[in-house]
Coordinates of C-alpha atoms in Angstrom, one line a residue:
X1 CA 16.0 29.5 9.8
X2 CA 16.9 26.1 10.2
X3 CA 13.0 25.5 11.1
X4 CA 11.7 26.7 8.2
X5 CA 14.2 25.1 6.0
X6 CA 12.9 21.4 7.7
X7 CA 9.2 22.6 7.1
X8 CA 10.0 23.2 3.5
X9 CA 12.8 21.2 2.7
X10 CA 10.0 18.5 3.6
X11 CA 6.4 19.8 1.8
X12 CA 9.0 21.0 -1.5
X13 CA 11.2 17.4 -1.9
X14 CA 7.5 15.7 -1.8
X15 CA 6.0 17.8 -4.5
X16 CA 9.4 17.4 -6.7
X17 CA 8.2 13.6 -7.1
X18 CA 5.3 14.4 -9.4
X19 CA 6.6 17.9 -10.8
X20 CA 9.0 18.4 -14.1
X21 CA 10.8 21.3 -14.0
X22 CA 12.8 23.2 -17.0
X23 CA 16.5 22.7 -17.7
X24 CA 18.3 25.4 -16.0
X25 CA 21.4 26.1 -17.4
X26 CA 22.9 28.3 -14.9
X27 CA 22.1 27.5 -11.8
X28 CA 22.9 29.3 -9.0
X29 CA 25.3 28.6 -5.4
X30 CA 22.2 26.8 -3.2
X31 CA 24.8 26.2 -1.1
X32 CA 22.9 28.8 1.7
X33 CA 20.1 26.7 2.0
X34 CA 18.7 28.6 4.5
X35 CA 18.7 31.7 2.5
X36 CA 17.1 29.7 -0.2
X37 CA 14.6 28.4 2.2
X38 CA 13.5 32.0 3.3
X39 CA 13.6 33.6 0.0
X40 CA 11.4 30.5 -1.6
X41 CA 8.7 30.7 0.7
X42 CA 7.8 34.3 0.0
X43 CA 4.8 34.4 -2.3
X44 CA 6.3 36.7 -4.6
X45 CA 9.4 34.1 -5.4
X46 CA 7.6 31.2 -4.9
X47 CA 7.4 30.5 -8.7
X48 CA 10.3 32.1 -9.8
X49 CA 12.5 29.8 -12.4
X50 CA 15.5 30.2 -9.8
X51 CA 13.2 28.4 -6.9
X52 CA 12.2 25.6 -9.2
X53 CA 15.9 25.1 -9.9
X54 CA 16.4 25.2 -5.4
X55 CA 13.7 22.7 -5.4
X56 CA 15.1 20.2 -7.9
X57 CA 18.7 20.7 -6.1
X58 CA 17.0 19.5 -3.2
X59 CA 15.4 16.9 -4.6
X60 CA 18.4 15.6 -6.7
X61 CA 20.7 15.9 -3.3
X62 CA 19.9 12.6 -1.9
X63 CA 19.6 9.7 -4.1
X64 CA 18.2 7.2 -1.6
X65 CA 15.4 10.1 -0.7
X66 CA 14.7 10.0 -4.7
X67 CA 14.3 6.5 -5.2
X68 CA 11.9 6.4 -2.2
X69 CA 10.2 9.4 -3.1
X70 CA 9.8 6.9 -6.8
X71 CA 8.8 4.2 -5.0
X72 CA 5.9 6.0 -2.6
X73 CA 5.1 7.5 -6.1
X74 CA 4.2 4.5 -7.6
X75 CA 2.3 3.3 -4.5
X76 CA 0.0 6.7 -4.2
X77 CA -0.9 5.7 -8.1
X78 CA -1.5 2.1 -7.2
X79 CA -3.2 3.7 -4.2
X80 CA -5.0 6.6 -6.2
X81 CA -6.6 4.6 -9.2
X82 CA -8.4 1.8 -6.4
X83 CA -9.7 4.7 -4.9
X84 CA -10.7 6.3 -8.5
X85 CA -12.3 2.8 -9.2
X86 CA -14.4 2.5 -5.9
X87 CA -15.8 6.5 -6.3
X88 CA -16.7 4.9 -9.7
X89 CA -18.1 2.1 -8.3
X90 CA -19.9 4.3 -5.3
X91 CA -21.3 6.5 -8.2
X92 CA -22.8 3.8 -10.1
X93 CA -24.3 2.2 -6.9
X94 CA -25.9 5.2 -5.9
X95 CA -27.7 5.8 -9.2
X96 CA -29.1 2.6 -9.0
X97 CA -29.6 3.2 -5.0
X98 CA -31.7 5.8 -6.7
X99 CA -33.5 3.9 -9.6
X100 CA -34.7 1.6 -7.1
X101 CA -36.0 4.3 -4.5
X102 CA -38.2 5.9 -8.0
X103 CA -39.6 1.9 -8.9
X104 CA -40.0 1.4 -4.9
X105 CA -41.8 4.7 -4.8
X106 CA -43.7 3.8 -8.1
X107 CA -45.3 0.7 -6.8
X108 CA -46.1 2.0 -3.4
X109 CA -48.1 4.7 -5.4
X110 CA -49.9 1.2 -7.1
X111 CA -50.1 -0.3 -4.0
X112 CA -51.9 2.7 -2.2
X113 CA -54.2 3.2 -5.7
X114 CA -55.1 -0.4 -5.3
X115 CA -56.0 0.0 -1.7
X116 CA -58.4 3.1 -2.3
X117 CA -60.2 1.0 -5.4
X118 CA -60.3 -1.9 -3.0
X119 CA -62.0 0.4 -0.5
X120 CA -64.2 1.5 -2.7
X121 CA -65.4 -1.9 -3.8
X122 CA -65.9 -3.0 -0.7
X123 CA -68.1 -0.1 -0.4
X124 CA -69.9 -0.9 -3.3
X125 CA -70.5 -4.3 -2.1
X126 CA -71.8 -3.6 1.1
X127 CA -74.8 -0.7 -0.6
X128 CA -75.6 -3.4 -3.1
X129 CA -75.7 -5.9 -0.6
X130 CA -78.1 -3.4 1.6
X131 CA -79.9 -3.3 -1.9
X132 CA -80.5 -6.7 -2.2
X133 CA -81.7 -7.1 1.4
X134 CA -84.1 -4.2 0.8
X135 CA -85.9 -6.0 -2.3
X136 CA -86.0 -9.1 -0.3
X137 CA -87.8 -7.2 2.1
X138 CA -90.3 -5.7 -0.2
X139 CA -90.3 -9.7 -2.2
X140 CA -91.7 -10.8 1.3
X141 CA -94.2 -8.7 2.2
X142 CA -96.0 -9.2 -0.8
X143 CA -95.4 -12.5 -0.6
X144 CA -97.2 -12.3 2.6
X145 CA -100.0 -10.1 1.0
X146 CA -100.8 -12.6 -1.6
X147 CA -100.2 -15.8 0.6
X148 CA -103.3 -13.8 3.0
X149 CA -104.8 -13.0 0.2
X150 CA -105.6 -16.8 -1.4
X151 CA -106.6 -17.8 2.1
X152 CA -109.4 -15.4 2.0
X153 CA -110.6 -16.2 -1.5
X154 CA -110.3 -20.1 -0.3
X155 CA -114.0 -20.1 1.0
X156 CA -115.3 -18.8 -2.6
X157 CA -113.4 -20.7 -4.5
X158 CA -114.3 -24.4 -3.8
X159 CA -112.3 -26.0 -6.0
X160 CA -110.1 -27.6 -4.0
X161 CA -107.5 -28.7 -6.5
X162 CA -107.0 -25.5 -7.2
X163 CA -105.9 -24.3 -4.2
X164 CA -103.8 -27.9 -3.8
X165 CA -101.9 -26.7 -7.0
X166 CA -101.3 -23.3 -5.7
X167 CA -99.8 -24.6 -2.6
X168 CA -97.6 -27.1 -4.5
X169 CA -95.9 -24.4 -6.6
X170 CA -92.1 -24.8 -7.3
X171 CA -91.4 -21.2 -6.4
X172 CA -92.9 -17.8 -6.5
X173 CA -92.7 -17.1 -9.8
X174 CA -94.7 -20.7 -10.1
X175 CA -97.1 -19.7 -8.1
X176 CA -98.0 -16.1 -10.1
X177 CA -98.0 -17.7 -12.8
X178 CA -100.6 -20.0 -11.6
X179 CA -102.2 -17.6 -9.3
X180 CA -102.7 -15.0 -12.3
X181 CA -104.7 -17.7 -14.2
X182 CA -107.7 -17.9 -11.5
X183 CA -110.4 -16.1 -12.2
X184 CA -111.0 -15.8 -8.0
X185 CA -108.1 -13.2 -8.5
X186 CA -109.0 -9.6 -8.4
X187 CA -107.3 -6.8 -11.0
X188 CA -105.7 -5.4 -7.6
X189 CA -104.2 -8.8 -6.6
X190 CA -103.0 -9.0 -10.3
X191 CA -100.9 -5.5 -10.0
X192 CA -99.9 -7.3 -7.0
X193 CA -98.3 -10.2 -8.6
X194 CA -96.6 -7.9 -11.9
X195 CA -95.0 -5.8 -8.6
X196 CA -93.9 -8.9 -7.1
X197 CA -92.6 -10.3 -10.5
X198 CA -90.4 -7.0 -11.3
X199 CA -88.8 -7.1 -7.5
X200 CA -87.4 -10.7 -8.0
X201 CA -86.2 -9.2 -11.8
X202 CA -84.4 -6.4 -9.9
X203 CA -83.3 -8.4 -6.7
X204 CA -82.1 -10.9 -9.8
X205 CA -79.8 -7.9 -11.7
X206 CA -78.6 -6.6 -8.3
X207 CA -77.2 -10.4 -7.2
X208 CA -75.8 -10.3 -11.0
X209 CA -74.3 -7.0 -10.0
X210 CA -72.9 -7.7 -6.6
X211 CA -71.1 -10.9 -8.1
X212 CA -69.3 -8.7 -10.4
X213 CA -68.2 -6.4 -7.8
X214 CA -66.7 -9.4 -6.0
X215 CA -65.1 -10.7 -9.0
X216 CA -63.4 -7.0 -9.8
X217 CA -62.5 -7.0 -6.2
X218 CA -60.8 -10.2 -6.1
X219 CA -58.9 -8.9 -9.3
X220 CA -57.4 -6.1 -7.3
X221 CA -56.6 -7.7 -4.4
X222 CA -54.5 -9.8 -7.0
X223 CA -52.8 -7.1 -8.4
X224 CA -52.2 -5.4 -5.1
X225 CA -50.7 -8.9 -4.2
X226 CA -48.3 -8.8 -7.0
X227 CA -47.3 -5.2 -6.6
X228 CA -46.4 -5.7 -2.7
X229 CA -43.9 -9.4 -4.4
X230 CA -42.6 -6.8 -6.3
X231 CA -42.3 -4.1 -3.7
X232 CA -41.0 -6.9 -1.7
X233 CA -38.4 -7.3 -4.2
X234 CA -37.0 -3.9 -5.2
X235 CA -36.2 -3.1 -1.0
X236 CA -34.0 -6.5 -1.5
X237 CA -32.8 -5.1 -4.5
X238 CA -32.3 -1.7 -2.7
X239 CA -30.8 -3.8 0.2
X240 CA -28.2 -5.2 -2.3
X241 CA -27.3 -1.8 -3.8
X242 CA -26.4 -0.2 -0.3
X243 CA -24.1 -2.8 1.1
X244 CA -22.2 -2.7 -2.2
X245 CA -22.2 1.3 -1.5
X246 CA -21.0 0.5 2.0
X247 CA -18.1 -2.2 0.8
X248 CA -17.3 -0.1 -1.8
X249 CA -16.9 2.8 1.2
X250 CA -14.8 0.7 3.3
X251 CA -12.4 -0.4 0.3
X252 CA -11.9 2.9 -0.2
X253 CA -11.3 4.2 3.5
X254 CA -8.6 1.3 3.6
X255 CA -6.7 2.6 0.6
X256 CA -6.8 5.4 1.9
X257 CA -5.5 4.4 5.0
X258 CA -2.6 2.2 3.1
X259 CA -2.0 5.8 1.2
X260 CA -1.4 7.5 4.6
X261 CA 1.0 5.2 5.8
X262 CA 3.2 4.8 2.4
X263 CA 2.9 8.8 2.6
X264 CA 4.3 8.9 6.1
X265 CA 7.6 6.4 5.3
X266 CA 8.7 9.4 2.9
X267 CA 8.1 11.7 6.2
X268 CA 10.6 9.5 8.7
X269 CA 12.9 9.3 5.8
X270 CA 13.4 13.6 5.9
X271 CA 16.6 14.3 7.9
X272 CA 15.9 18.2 7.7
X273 CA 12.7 17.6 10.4
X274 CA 15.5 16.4 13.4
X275 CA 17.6 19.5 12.8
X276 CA 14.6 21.8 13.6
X277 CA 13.4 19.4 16.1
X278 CA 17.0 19.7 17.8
X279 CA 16.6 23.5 17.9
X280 CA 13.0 23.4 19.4
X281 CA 14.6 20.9 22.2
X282 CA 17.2 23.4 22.7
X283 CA 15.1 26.4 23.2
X284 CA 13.0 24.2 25.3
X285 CA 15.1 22.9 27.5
X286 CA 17.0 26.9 27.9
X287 CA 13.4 28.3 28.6
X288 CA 12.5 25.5 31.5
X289 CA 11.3 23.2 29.7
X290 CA 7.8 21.7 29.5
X291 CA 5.8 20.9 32.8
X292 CA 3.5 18.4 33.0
X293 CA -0.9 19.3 32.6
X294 CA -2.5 17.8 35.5
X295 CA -5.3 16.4 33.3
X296 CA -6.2 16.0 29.7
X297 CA -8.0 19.4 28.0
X298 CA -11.1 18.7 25.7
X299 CA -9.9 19.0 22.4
X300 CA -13.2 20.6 20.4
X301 CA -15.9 21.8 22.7
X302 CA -19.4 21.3 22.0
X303 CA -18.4 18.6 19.2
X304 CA -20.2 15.1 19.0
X305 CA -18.7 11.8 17.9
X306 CA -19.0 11.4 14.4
X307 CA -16.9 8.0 14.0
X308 CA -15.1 6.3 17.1
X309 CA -12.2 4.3 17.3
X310 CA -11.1 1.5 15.2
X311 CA -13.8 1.1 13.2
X312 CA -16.4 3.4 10.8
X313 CA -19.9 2.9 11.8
X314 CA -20.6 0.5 8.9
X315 CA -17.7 -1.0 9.1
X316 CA -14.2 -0.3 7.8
X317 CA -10.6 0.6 9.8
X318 CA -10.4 3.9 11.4
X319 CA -7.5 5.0 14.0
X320 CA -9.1 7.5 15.4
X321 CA -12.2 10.1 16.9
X322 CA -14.1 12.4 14.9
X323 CA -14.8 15.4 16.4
X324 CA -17.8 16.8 14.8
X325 CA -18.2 20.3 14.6
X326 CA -19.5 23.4 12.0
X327 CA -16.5 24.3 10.4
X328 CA -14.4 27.3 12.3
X329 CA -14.9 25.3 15.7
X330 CA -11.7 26.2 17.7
X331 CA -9.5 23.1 18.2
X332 CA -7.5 23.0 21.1
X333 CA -4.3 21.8 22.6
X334 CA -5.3 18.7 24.6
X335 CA -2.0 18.9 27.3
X336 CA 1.2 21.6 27.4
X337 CA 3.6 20.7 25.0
X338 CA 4.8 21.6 21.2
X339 CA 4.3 21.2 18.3
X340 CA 6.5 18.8 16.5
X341 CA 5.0 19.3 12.8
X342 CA 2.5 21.3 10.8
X343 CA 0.9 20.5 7.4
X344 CA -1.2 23.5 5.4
X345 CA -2.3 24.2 2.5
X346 CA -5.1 22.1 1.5
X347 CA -8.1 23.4 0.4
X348 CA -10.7 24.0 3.8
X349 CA -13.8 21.5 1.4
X350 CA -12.2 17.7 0.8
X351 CA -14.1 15.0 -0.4
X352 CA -14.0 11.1 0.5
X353 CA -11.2 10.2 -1.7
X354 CA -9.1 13.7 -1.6
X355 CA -5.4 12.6 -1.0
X356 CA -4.2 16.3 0.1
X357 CA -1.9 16.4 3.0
X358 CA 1.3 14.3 2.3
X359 CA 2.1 17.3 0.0
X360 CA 2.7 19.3 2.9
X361 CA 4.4 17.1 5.1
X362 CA 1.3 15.5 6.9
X363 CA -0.2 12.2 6.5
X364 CA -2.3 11.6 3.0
X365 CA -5.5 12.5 3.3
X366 CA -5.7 14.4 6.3
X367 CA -6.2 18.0 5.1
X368 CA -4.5 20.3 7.2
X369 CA -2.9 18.5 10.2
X370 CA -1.1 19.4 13.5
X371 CA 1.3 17.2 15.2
X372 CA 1.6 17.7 19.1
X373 CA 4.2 16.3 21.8
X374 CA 2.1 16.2 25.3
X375 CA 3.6 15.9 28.4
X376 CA 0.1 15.3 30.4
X377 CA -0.4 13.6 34.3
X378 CA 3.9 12.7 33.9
X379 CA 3.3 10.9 30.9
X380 CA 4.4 11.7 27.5
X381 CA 1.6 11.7 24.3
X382 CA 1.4 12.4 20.4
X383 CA -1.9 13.9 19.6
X384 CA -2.6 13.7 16.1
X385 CA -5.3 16.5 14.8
X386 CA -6.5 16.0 10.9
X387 CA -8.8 18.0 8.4
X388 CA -8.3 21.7 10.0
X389 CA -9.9 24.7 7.8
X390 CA -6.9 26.0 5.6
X391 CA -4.3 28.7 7.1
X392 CA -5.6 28.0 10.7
X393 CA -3.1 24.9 11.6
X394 CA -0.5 26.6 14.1
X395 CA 3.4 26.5 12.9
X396 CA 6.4 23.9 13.3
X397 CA 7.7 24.4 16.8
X398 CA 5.7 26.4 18.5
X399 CA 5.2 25.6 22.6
X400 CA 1.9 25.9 23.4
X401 CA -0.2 25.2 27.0
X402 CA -3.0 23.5 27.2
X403 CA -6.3 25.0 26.2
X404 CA -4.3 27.0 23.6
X405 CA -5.9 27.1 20.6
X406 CA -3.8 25.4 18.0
X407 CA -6.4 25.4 14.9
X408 CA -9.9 24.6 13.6
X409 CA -12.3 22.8 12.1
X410 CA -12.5 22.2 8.7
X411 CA -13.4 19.2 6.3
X412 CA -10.0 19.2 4.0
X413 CA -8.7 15.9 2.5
X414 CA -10.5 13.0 2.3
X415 CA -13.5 14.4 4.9
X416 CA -17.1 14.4 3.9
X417 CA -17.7 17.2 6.4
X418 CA -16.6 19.7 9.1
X419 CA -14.8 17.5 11.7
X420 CA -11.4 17.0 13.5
X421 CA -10.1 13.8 13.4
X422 CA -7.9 13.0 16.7
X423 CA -5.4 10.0 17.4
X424 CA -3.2 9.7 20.4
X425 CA -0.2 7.9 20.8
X426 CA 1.7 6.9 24.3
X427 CA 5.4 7.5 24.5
X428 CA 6.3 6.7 27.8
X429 CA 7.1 8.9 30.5
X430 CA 7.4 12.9 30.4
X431 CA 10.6 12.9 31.7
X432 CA 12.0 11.8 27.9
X433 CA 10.2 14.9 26.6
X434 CA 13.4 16.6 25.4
X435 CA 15.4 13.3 23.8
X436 CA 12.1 12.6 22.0
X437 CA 11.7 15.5 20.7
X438 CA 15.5 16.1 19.5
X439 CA 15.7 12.3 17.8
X440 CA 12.2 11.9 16.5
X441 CA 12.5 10.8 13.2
X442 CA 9.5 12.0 11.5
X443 CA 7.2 9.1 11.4
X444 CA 3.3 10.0 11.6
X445 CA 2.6 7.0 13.3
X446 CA 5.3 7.1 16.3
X447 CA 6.1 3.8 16.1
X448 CA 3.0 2.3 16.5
X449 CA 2.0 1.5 13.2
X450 CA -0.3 1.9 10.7
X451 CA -4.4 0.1 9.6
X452 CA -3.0 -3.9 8.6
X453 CA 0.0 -3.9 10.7
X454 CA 0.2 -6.0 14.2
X455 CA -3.8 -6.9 14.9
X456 CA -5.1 -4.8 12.1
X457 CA -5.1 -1.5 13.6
X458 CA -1.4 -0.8 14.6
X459 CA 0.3 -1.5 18.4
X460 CA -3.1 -0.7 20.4
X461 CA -3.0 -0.1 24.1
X462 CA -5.7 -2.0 25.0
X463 CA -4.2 -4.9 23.2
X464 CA -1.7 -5.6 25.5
X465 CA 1.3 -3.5 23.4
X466 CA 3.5 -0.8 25.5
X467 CA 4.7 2.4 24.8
X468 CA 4.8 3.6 21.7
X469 CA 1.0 2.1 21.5
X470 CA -2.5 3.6 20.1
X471 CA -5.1 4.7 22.6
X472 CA -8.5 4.9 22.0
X473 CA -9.5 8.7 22.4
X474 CA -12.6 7.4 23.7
X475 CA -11.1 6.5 27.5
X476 CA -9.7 9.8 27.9
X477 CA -12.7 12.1 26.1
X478 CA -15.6 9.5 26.4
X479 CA -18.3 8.9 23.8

């Protein structure tokens, strides 16, 4: 009994911090706590008026626990409207993430229009080009037929100064004009000459013609030029947008972090957690005891890393491992060993920003959490598994082996999808199992700190720190 009155007595004094209950003005003898305890966790007297009275007992028992449980209060609220502010922020950043990506996609479809009218006038260019080359051709062979024909008519002509004039003509067109006042000229040479005429007319229009095209293709090319500056410009703009997203992301990930620590001070603060901890010891230590795993068990099979150890992938603290997985997964039990505290109750589907999990007893934010004491190659571990699916987290107390399953994966508190976030803490030596485990005060981070204290990340291992000290999940699991 004494068990589930720690379990409750801690999820029931945190939820009395936010809740106002009505006057009762007959309350009844809580002084069986444990009879309270039982009779309050049944679904069918949860909300009874008598168990909101048991739960404001407990939570007016201990004034010291009050006044902290005011003061972690005021934090989360602190805590909660930053992270309030940066979803706003993150919301506003990714509608204009979005404009952008429309206007980017808007003057690539200009670019790519300019590009095929481009093409086209170059097309354009080239046949009229072909065109002009063409009348040039037919310009000089009847040049060449008239130029034969004078020399044949020289003999009959005989006047001399004639001919001199012809041969000193300005151009072609000075020479028809010429040519088609001589009498020594045939009709048939003069069709000749009108044909000749009309050719340099056309061959005239179609230079007209290609100059155009070249002007309207130098306008394009222009305006494609401008487009791609402006394309150029929204990506920066775009650029902008996304690391705002991303620093807005990390602010948020750190309060939420800060949340989970102030969360946990309320936890160590719980007396009720070492009585049941003292029974498990006892029933431990009566039953054998715990013996050491020869090697560490994978903790979600078939996952992938998601997010490693201490840092999100674009930046921002993160204690831990994520264990990607479809949600379901079995989790396992990473060593023999038992478990030292259980939070459920959260909803399976968090979001980023969803503080659930302190009001069951775990850290805030981390869904539905199991808390395990390893004994694992002689040494002694905490193994710290977040964001279980709802109802699956595996009770207070319980011994378990390892390769047990001990829950599974979910996305509950502040997730963004199905995962199992793991942390793992060295104790020391295996041989203190049972004294741990009988005067551990409660705190989620076994003495090794919280994101911002010692080097930023809490008393890491491979920092140089002793037991109690982080370890990177990473050197045991790989990834």
């Amino acid at each position: 009994m004494k068990k589930a009155f720690g379990k409750v007595l801690m999820a029931l004094v945190l939820l009395t911090g936010t809740c106002a209950f009505s006057p009762v003005h007959a309350e009844p003898d809580f002084s069986d706590t444990e009879y309270w305890s039982s009779y309050c966790t049944q679904d069918e007297y949860n909300n009874s008026s008598a168990c909101d009275a048991y739960r404001e007992h407990l939570s007016s028992s201990s004034s010291s626990l009050a006044q902290s449980l005011k003061d972690i209060e005021a934090k989360k609220a602190e805590y909660e409207a930053d992270i309030a502010a940066y979803k706003d922020q993150i919301a506003g950043y990714q509608k204009q993430i979005e404009t952008k990506k429309a206007a980017i996609a808007q003057v690539q479809a200009t670019i790519d229009s300019l590009q095929n009218d481009i093409d086209n006038k170059q097309v354009e260019i080239n046949n009229k080009q072909d065109e002009i080359d063409k009348t040039q051709a037919d310009i000089d062979k009847l040049t060449n037929k008239i130029l034969t024909r004078m020399e044949e008519q020289q003999s009959s002509l005989r006047v001399n100064k004639y001919l001199d004039l012809l041969m000193g003509a300005s151009s072609m067109s000075d020479l028809l004009r010429i040519v088609s006042g001589l009498r020594a000229i045939t009709e048939s040479d003069q069709a000749t000459n009108e044909e000749l005429v009309a050719l340099e007319d056309t061959q005239k229009k179609q230079k007209e013609e290609l100059e155009q095209a070249k002007q309207e293709l130098i306008a394009s090319q222009d305006e494609q030029k401008a487009a791609k500056e402006k394309l150029v410009s929204e990506q920066q703009d775009l650029l902008v947008a996304q690391a705002e997203v991303q620093a807005a992301e990390e602010a948020a990930q750190q309060q939420a972090a800060l949340l989970e620590a102030a969360g946990a001070q309320v936890s160590s603060q719980i007396s009720a957690i070492k009585d049941t901890l003292n029974d498990v010891a006892k029933r431990i230590i009566n039953s054998g005891g715990i013996s050491s795993s020869a090697g560490w068990t994978y903790p979600v099979p078939g996952a992938r890393r998601s997010a490693g150890t201490w840092t999100y992938p674009n930046g921002g603290t993160h204690l831990g491992y994520d264990f990607a997985a479809p949600i379901g997964t079995s989790i396992y039990a990473v060593g023999n060993g038992v478990v030292i505290n259980s939070a459920n109750g959260c909803d399976t589907y968090g979001y980023l920003g969803n503080l659930c999990g302190y009001q069951y007893g775990g850290s805030t934010g981390g869904g539905n959490q199991v808390y395990l004491l390893t004994a694992i190659n002689g040494n002694l571990y905490a193994v710290k598994y977040l964001h279980m699916k709802y109802g699956t987290p595996i009770a207070t107390g319980t011994k378990v082996s390892a390769g047990q399953k001990i829950g599974e994966v979910g996305t509950s508190g502040n997730s963004s999808g199905g995962h199992c976030h793991i942390e793992i803490f060295f104790l020391g030596t295996a041989d203190n199992f049972g004294n741990y485990l009988s005067s551990w005060d409660g705190d989620l981070a076994f003495g090794a700190g919280w994101a911002g204290s010692y080097d930023g990340y809490g008393r890491r291992c491979d920092a140089g720190y002793g037991a109690p000290c982080r370890i990177r999940p990473e050197s045991i699991f790989g990834g």
